[in-house]
Coordinates of C-alpha atoms in Angstrom, one line a residue:
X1 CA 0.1 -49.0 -58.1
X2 CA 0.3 -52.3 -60.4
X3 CA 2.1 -54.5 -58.9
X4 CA 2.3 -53.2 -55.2
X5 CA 1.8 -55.1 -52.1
X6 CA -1.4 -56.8 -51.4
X7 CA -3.7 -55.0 -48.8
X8 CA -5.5 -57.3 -46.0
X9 CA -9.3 -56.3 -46.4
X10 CA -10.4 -57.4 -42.6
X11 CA -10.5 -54.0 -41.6
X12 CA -13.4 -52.8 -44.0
X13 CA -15.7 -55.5 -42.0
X14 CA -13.9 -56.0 -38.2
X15 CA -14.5 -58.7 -36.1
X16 CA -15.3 -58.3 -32.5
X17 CA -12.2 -59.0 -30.4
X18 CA -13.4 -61.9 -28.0
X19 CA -14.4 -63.7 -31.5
X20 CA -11.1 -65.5 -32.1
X21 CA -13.1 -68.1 -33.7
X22 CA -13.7 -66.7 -37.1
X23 CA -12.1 -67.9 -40.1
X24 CA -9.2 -66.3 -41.0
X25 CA -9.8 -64.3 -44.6
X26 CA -7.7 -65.0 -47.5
X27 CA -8.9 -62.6 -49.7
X28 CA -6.7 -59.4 -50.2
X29 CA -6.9 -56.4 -52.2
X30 CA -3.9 -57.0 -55.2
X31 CA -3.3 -53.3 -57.1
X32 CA -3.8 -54.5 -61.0
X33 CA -6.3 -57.5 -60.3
X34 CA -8.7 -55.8 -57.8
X35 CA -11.6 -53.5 -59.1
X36 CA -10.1 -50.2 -57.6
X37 CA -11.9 -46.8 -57.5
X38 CA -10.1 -45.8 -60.6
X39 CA -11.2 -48.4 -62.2
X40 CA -14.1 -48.4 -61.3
X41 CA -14.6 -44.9 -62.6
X42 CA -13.2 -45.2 -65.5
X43 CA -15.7 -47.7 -67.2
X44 CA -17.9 -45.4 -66.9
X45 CA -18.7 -43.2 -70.4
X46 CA -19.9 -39.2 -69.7
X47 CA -23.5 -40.0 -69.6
X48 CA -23.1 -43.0 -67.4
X49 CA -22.9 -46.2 -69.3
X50 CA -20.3 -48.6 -68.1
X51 CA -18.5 -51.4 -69.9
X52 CA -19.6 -54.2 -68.3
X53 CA -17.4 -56.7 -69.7
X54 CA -14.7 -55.2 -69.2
X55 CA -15.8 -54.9 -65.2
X56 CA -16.6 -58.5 -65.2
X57 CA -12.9 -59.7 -66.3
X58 CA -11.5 -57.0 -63.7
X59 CA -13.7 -59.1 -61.1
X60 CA -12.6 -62.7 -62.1
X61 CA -9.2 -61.5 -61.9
X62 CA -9.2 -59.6 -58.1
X63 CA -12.9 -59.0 -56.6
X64 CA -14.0 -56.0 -55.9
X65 CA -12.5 -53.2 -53.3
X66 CA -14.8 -52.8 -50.7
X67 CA -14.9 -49.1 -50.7
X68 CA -17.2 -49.5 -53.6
X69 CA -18.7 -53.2 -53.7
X70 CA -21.9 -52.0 -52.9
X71 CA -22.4 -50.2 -56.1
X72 CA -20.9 -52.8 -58.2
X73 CA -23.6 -55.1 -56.8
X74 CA -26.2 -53.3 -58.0
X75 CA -24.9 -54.0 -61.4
X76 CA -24.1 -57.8 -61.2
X77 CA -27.6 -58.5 -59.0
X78 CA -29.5 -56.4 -62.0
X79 CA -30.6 -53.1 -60.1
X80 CA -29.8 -51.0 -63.2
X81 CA -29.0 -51.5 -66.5
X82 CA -25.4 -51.3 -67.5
X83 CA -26.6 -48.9 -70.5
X84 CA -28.3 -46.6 -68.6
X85 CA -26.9 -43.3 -67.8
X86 CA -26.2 -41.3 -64.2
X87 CA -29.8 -40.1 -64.9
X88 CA -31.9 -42.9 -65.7
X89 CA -30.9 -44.2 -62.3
X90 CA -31.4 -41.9 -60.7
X91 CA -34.4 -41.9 -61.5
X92 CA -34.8 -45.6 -60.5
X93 CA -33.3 -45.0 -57.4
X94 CA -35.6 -42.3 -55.8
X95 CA -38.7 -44.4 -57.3
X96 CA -37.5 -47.4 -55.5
X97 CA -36.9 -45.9 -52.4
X98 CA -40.8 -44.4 -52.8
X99 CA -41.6 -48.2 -53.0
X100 CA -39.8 -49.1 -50.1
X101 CA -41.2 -46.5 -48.0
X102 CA -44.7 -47.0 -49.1
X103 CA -44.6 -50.6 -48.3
X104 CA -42.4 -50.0 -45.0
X105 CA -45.6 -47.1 -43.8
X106 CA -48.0 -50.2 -44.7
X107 CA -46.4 -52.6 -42.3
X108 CA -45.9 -50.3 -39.9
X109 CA -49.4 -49.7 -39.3
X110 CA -50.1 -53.6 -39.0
X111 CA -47.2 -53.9 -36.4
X112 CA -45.7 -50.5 -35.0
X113 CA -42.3 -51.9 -34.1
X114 CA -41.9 -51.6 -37.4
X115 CA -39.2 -48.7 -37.9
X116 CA -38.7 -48.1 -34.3
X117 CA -35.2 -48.8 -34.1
X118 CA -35.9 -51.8 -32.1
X119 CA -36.9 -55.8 -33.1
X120 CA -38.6 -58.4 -31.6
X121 CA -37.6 -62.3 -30.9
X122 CA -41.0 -63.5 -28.7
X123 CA -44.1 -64.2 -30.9
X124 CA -46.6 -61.8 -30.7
X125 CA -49.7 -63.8 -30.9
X126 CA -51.1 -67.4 -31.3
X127 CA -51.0 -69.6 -34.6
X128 CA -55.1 -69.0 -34.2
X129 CA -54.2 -65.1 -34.0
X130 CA -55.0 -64.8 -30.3
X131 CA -52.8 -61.8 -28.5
X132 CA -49.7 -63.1 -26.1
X133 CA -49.8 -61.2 -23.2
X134 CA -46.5 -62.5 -21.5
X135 CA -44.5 -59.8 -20.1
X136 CA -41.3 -60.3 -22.3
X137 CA -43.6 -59.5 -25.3
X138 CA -45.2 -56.4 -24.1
X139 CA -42.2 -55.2 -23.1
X140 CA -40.5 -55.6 -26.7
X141 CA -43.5 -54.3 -28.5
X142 CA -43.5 -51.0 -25.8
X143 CA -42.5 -48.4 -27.9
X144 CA -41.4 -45.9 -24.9
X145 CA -44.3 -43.7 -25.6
X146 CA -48.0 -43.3 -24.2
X147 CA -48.8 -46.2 -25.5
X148 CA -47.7 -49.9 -24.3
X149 CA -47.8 -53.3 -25.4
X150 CA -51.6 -54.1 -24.2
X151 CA -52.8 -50.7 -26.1
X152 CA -51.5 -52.5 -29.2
X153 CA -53.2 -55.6 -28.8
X154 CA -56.2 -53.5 -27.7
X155 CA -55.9 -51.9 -31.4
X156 CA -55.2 -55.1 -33.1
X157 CA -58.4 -57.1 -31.9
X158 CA -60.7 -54.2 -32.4
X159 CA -59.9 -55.1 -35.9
X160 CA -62.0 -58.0 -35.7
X161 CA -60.5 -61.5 -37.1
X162 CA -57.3 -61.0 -38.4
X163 CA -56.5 -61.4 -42.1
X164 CA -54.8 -65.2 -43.2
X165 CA -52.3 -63.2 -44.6
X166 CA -52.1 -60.7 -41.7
X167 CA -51.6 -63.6 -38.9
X168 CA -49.1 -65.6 -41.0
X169 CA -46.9 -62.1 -41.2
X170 CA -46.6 -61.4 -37.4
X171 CA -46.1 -65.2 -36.8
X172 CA -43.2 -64.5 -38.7
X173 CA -42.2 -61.5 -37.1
X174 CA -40.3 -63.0 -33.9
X175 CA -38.6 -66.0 -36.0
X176 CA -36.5 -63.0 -38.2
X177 CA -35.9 -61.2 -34.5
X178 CA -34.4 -64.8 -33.4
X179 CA -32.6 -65.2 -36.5
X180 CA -31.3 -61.4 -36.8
X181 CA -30.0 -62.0 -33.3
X182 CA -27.9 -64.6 -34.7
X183 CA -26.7 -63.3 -38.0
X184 CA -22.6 -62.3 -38.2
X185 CA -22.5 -61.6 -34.7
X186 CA -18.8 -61.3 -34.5
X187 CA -18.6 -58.5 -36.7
X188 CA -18.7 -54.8 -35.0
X189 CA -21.4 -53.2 -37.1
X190 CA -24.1 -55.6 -35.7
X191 CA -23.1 -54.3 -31.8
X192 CA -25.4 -51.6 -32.6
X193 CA -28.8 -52.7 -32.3
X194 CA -29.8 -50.0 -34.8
X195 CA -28.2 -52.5 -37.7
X196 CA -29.8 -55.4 -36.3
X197 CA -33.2 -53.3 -36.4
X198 CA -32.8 -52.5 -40.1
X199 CA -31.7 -56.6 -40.8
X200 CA -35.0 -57.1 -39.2
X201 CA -37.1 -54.3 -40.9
X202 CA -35.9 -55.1 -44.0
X203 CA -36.5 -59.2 -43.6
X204 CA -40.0 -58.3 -42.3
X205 CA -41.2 -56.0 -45.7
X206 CA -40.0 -58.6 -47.9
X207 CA -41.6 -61.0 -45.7
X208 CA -44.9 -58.8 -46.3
X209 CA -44.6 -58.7 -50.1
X210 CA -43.4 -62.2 -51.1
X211 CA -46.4 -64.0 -50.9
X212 CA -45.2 -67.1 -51.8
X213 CA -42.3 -67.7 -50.4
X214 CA -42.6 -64.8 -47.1
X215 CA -39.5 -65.6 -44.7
X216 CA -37.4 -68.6 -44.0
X217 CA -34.5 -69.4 -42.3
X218 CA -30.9 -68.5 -43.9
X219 CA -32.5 -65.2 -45.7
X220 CA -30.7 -63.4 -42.6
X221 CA -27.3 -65.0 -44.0
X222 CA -27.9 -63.5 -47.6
X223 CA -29.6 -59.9 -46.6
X224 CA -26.5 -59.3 -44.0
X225 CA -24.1 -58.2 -46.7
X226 CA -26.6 -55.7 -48.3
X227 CA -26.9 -53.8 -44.8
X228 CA -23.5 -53.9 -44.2
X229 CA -22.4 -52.5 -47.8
X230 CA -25.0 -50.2 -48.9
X231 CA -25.8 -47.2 -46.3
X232 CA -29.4 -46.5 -47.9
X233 CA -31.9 -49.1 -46.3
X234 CA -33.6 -49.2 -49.7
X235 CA -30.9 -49.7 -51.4
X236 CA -29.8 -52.5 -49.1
X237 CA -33.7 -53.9 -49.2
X238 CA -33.6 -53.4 -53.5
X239 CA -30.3 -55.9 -53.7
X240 CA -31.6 -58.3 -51.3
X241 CA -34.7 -58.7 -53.3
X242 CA -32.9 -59.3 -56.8
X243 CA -30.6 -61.8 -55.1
X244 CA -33.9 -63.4 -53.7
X245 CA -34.8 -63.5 -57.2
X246 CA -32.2 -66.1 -58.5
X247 CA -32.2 -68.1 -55.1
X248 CA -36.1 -67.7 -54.2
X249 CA -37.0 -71.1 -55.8
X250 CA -34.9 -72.7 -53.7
X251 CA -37.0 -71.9 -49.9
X252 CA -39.7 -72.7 -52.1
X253 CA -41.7 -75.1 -50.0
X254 CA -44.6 -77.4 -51.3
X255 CA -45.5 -79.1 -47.7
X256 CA -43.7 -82.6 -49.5
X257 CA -40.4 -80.7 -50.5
X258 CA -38.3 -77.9 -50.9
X259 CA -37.1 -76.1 -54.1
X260 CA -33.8 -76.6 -53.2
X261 CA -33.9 -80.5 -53.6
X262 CA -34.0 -80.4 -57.0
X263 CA -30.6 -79.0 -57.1
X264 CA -29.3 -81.6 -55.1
X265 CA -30.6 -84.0 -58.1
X266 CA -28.9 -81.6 -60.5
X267 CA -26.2 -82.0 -58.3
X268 CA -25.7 -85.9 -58.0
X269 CA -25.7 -86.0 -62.2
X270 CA -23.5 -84.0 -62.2
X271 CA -21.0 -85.8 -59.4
X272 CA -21.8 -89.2 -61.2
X273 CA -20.4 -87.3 -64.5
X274 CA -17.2 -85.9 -63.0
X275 CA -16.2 -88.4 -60.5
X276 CA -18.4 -91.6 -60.6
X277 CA -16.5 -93.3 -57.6
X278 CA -16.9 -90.9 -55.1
X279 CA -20.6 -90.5 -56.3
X280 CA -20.6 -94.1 -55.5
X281 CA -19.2 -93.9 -52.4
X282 CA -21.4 -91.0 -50.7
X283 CA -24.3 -93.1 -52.2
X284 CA -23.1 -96.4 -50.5
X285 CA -23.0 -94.4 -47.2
X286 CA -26.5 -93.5 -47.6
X287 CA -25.7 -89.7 -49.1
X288 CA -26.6 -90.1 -52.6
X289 CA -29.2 -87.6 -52.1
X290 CA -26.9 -85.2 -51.1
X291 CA -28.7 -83.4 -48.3
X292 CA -25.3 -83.1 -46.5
X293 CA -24.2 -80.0 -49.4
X294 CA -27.9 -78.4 -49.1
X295 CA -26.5 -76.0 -46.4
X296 CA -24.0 -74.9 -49.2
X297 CA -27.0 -74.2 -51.6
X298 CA -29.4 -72.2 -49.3
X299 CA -27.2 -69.5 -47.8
X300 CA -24.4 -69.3 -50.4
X301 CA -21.6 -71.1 -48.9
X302 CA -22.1 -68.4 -45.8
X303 CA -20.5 -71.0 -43.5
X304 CA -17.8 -72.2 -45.5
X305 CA -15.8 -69.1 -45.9
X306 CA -15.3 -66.0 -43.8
X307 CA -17.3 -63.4 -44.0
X308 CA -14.9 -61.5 -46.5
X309 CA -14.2 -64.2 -48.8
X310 CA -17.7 -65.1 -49.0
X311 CA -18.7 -61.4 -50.3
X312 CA -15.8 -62.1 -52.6
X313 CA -17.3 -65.7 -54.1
X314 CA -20.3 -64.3 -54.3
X315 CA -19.3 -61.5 -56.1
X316 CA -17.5 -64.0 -58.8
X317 CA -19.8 -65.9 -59.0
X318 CA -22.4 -63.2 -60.2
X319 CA -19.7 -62.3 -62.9
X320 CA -19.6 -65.5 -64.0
X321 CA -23.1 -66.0 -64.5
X322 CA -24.1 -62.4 -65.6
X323 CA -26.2 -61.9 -68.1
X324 CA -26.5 -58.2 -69.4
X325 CA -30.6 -58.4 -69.5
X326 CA -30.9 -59.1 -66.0
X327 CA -32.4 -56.0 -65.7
X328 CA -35.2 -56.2 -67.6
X329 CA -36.2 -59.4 -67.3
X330 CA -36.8 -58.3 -63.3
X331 CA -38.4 -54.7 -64.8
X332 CA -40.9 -56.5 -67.1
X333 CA -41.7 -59.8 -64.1
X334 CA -42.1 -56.3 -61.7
X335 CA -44.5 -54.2 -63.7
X336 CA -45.5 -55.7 -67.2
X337 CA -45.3 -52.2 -68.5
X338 CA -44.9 -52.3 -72.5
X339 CA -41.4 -50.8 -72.7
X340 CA -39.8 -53.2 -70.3
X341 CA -41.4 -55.8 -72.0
X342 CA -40.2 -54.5 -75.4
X343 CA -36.8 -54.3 -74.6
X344 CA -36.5 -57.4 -72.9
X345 CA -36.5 -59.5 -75.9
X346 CA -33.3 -57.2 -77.1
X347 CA -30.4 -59.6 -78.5
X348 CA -27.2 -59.6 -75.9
X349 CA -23.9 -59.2 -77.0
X350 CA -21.8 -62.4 -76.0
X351 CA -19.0 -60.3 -74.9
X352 CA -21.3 -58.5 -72.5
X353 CA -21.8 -62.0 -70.4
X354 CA -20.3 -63.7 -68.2
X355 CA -18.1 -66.3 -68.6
X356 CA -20.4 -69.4 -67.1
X357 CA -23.4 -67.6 -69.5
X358 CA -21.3 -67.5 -72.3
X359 CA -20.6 -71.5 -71.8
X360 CA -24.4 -71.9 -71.3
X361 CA -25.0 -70.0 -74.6
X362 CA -22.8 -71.8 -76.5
X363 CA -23.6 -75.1 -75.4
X364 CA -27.2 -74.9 -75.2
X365 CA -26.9 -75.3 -71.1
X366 CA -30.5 -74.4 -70.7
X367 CA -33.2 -76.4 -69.5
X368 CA -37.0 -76.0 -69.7
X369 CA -36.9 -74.4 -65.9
X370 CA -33.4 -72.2 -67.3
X371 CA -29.5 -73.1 -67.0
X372 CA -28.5 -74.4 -63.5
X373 CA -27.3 -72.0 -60.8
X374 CA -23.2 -71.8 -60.9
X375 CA -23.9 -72.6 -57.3
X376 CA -24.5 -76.5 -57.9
X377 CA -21.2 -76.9 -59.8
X378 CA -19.6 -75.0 -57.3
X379 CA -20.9 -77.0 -54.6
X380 CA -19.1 -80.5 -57.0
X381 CA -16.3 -78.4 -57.3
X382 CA -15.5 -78.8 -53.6
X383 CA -16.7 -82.3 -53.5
X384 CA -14.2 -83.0 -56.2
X385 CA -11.4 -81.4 -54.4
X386 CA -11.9 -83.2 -51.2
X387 CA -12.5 -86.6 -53.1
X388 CA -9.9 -88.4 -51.7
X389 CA -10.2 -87.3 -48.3
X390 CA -14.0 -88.2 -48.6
X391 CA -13.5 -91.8 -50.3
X392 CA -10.7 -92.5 -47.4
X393 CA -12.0 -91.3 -44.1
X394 CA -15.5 -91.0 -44.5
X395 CA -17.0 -94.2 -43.0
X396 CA -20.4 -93.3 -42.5
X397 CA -22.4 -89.8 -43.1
X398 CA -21.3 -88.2 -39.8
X399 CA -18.2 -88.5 -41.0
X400 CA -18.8 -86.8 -44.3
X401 CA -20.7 -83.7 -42.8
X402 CA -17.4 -83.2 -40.3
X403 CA -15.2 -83.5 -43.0
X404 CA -16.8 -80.1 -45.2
X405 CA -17.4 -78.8 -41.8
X406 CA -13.7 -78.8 -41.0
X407 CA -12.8 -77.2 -44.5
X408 CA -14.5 -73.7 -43.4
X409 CA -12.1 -71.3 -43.9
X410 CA -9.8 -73.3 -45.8
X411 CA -11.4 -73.1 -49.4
X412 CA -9.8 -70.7 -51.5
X413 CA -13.1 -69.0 -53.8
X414 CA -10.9 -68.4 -56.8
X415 CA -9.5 -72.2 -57.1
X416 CA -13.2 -73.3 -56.8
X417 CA -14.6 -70.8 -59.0
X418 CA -12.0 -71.9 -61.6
X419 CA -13.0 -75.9 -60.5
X420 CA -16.5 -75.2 -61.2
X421 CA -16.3 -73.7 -64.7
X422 CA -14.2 -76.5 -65.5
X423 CA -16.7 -79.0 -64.4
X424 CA -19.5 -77.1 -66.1
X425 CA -17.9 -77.5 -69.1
X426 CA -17.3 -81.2 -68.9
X427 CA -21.3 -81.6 -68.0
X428 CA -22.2 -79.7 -71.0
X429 CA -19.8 -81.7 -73.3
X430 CA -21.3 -85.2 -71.6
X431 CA -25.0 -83.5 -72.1
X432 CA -24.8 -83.1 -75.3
X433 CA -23.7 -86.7 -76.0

């Protein structure tokens, strides 16, 4: 009831009990501010549409529960449209997960650990696509049936010479298994090796299909959530790969640089803008490049909050930057077909977007590449409140990199959130200038 006592949200995501090392979560679960059930259900019109302005408020305020956070993603990450109905997805839903199998059956047959239940962290074969017979490798790729590890590299070089493509993907294979075993290992749900199996499976088929990009390290940070909150391995694989969307430019590698390092540039513009001394300080101690905050950018401030309150940033965040034709934007880059195309022109309503979008609409906040991530401003948001700590006790850059390291699990995402739309606001008024 409005009003009522806030309700601790550890227990939807426990923590192993030897891990006392966690940060402690902050977020709670505050009747009237929270997205509850009822709430949740009552946006909803009889064929299925949902208001989603009035959802995105009901965020900013309180989150999300996490009984249903999983299905509010798929709104703010642009699975569905909000103006489709109960049907339309449904429809979506069932032709996704035909996708997902299809392309899951397809890797498979390359590699047939695929879908086992099982994962691998040893590397498979050469970099000149030789087989590795150590025994710790045959032994992960034996599948407990008639056949064994040797059968399957007996199978792979009758083949012939393996595709480019085909080599580079089981290169990859044993750095996700390496990674996975790595990936919010204090919580409970990843002490069964089943989860950890469907992290990997899931990293490996988007590894498959992303030819540009494939897998890098700290896509095991941002696909962790999606297991964990949707119970459908599709499902989990769909919202994973329209996050990747918005933060895919940023693994983006060119052999000279990384996609991310352009944000960093966005990023010291907009430090100089807000708080020129400290931007002068971090450059005199050699960090004006900012490589220290790149950590931030790549997995999503992952490291900087608990696991809870990162889920709850994130989810903020997305309501912040939401923009209602998300949707087909994704539809018409997936297929091209000519009614996703025609309907992605379609005019938005203002009131439909989120508050950060609505400043970037205004303002003109738009570049040639598109508006910058929320993420960057976020990212000066915390610089800005540890500014004084910085310009005092930060001698050299060891000394900055301890001090952000030592704020994880002290940032509170609502007081940043609220820091960063303030300073987005400031940039645009000094842009325009």
């Amino acid at each position: 009831m409005w009003g009522g006592a806030a309700e601790p949200a550890d227990s939807y995501y426990q923590v192993r009990p030897e891990c006392t090392d966690v940060p402690k979560t902050r977020f709670r679960i505050k009747p009237g501010k929270t997205l509850s059930v009822r709430k949740w259900q009552a946006v909803f019109v009889q064929e299925g549409s949902l208001d989603i302005g009035k959802t995105l408020r009901r965020i900013r305020r309180g989150g999300i529960h996490p009984s249903i956070r999983g299905e509010v993603w798929e709104f703010l990450l642009g699975c569905y449209d909000p103006m489709s109905t109960f049907e339309e997805r449904e429809q979506i839903r069932q032709r996704r997960r035909l996708q997902y199998a299809s392309w899951k059956e397809e890797c498979k047959q390359m590699f047939p650990v695929i879908g086992s239940g099982r994962f691998i962290t040893a590397p498979v074969i050469s970099e000149n696509g030789q087989p590795n017979y150590d025994p710790l490798v045959l032994q992960e790729i034996n599948l407990g049936t008639n056949s064994n590890g040797s059968d399957f590299f007996k199978e792979l070089t009758s083949r012939g010479p393996l595709d480019k493509k085909v080599t580079q993907w089981l290169l990859t294979l044993h750095q996700i298994g390496l990674d996975v075993n790595r990936t919010d290992r204090a919580l409970v749900f990843y002490e069964k090796k089943e989860n950890l199996s469907k992290l990997w499976d899931i990293l490996s088929i988007y590894a498959w299909i992303d030819n540009d990009v494939g897998y890098c390290q700290g896509m095991s940070d941002l696909c962790s959530p999606m297991i964990i909150l949707l119970e459908d391995e599709a499902d989990a694989f769909w919202c994973f790969e329209r996050l990747m969307r918005r933060l895919r430019g940023n693994f983006r590698s060119t052999g000279r640089s990384v996609g991310v390092e352009a944000q960093l540039t966005h990023l010291s513009t907009i430090t100089q803008i807000v708080d020129p001394k400290l931007h002068q300080h971090l450059d005199k101690l050699g960090g004006g490049d900012y490589l220290f905050a790149i950590r931030m950018l790549m997995v999503q401030f992952r490291r900087e909050f608990s696991f809870c309150d990162s889920l709850y940033l994130w989810e903020m965040m997305w309501a912040l930057e939401y923009d209602p034709n998300l949707f087909y934007v994704y539809e018409a880059h997936q297929c091209g077909s000519e009614k996703t195309e025609g309907l992605k022109g379609k005019p938005k309503s203002i009131k439909q977007c989120g508050k950060y979008e609505r400043q970037n609409m205004r303002n003109g906040g738009k570049s040639a590449e598109g508006p910058l991530p929320i993420s960057v401003f976020l990212v000066a948001s915390v610089l800005k409140d540890k500014s004084y700590k910085l310009m005092t006790e930060a001698r050299g850059l060891d000394d900055v990199v301890k001090i952000l390291n030592d704020m994880t699990g002290n940032l509170d995402a609502k007081k940043t959130c609220s820091g960063a739309i303030k300073i987005h606001k400031r940039y645009l008024r000094k842009a325009k200038k």
